[in-house]
Amino acid sequence: MENVLRFRGIITLVGVFLAVFLGLKSWETWREVRLPDFQRPTISVTGEGKIFVKPDIGEIGFAINSEAVKIEDAQARATEVINKVVSMLKEKGVEEKDIQTTNYSINPVYDYPDGTRRFRSWQVAQSLKVKIRDLTKTGELLSSAAELGVNQVGSLSFTTDDPSKLQEEARAKAIEDTKQKAKELSKKLGIKLGKIVSYGEFGGPGPIPYFGAAEKGMGGDFSAPQIPTGENEIRVNVTITYQIK
């Protein structure tokens, strides 16, 4: 009886050992199949996706700089111009939510005759950022703002109201381009591609802004300039790194 119990104990220990051994081998096999081996050599492939789209939104900055010996006079002048510009924008269909003050500052201005500092005036500066949804009115708004006394125009750019969908479309093209290049490259090199171990992406340049001064002509007359919007290029580059089998 004692020998039988001893034999059963040995069988049990062997069974436990085999179960543990097979479990470890199964885990190693699963890891080999499911997880990348970072000790294997890799190859990185870069692809590009780009689309061209006509912009539907314009953004422009208007600014007024007013100087006067008395601070209240400088403020009054700047406020008068800005109020007129805001009223003009609303009359021409720009919504209040698309008009934003981006800067308001008051600073003393000094002269330095003979190396000594002398107070000259106070300078009040106020800036607006305006979103233009009807791009056909861009030139008209520029001219009207200059007529009302705006003396600086900056950051004129054209973009799209919802670029995220366009970015996704460009990304999908870039990924497809990368996969196709990887497939062709693997054939030429005589290698087989394994799992993807890393992915990265970066976008291309954004819209190019326009900077300029709003100046009156010789006779003080203004004509609405033509403002071609062209097309915006949305570009995404991606890099995918594959293991080599």
Steps between C-alpha positions, in 0.01 A plus 500: 500500500784733586663435162175579321467833680861582423446418132189718487695787658771470237239497223338812648832684519582407141156621392545833676845542347368425150210742548735779606743420218228494235351821641834679471554371147150613402571848642828522312329389180220755550750777562693406188181509294331799661781728616781654297856398574688828540832325447412433138621742229251760384437717198323839494294623206361851453196591293309816420137590456379838382180656382417842360195688620354840431489699827166608642620717790718809509667647808637852515639731765418873524689736729490868593789684664408842639738754656420814699658702779198434718419136561126558479539653152697197378238265647213698349656486151569124517154427638333709231676314219446153646130566566453617142681192367290264712178669384614480137582129533158421645326704230683295237389171648781405739353345813597625844642157594751538215642830633752468781725751677850354514691792650447825688802686633599845628865603495696825540711613206833676560746699292873509578641835389862543609484165674237606753159340520201726442137402506332554162154340513284211599439220253184291512488186284203272444482197271213294366496152348217456251374179347357547151253236383401670174836515326363713216487790748867480605624782281200718586561456874867588461422822317219600734718447808776715352250775421391502864854554627649153556870545448620140512378181337662169580476122499266467204462126442254261345408163643212256541241509774537129587850379404483182711310298236740614231793408725354151544465462124862605445613263778318206339672576170838522673454163674395333175798657322733372772362147485536491123859624519579243769360220284702607197815549707474157659480338155805689374701418812384141514375523858176427681340762718382412848308692760478878525710618797458878471300770325551874470354785301540870438308752296609742233509880513182694572355794312744781425393825671506843338634804682463857386419857594167661423596822330293756311569577140604838365147631480373327810288266284480126560422223259420149616800282412460157347599236756548162327459219752651223289510152650643369824714190504442268793788256528575218741820295505513174693785266587432133575770271637470128424686203638684289247407132526 
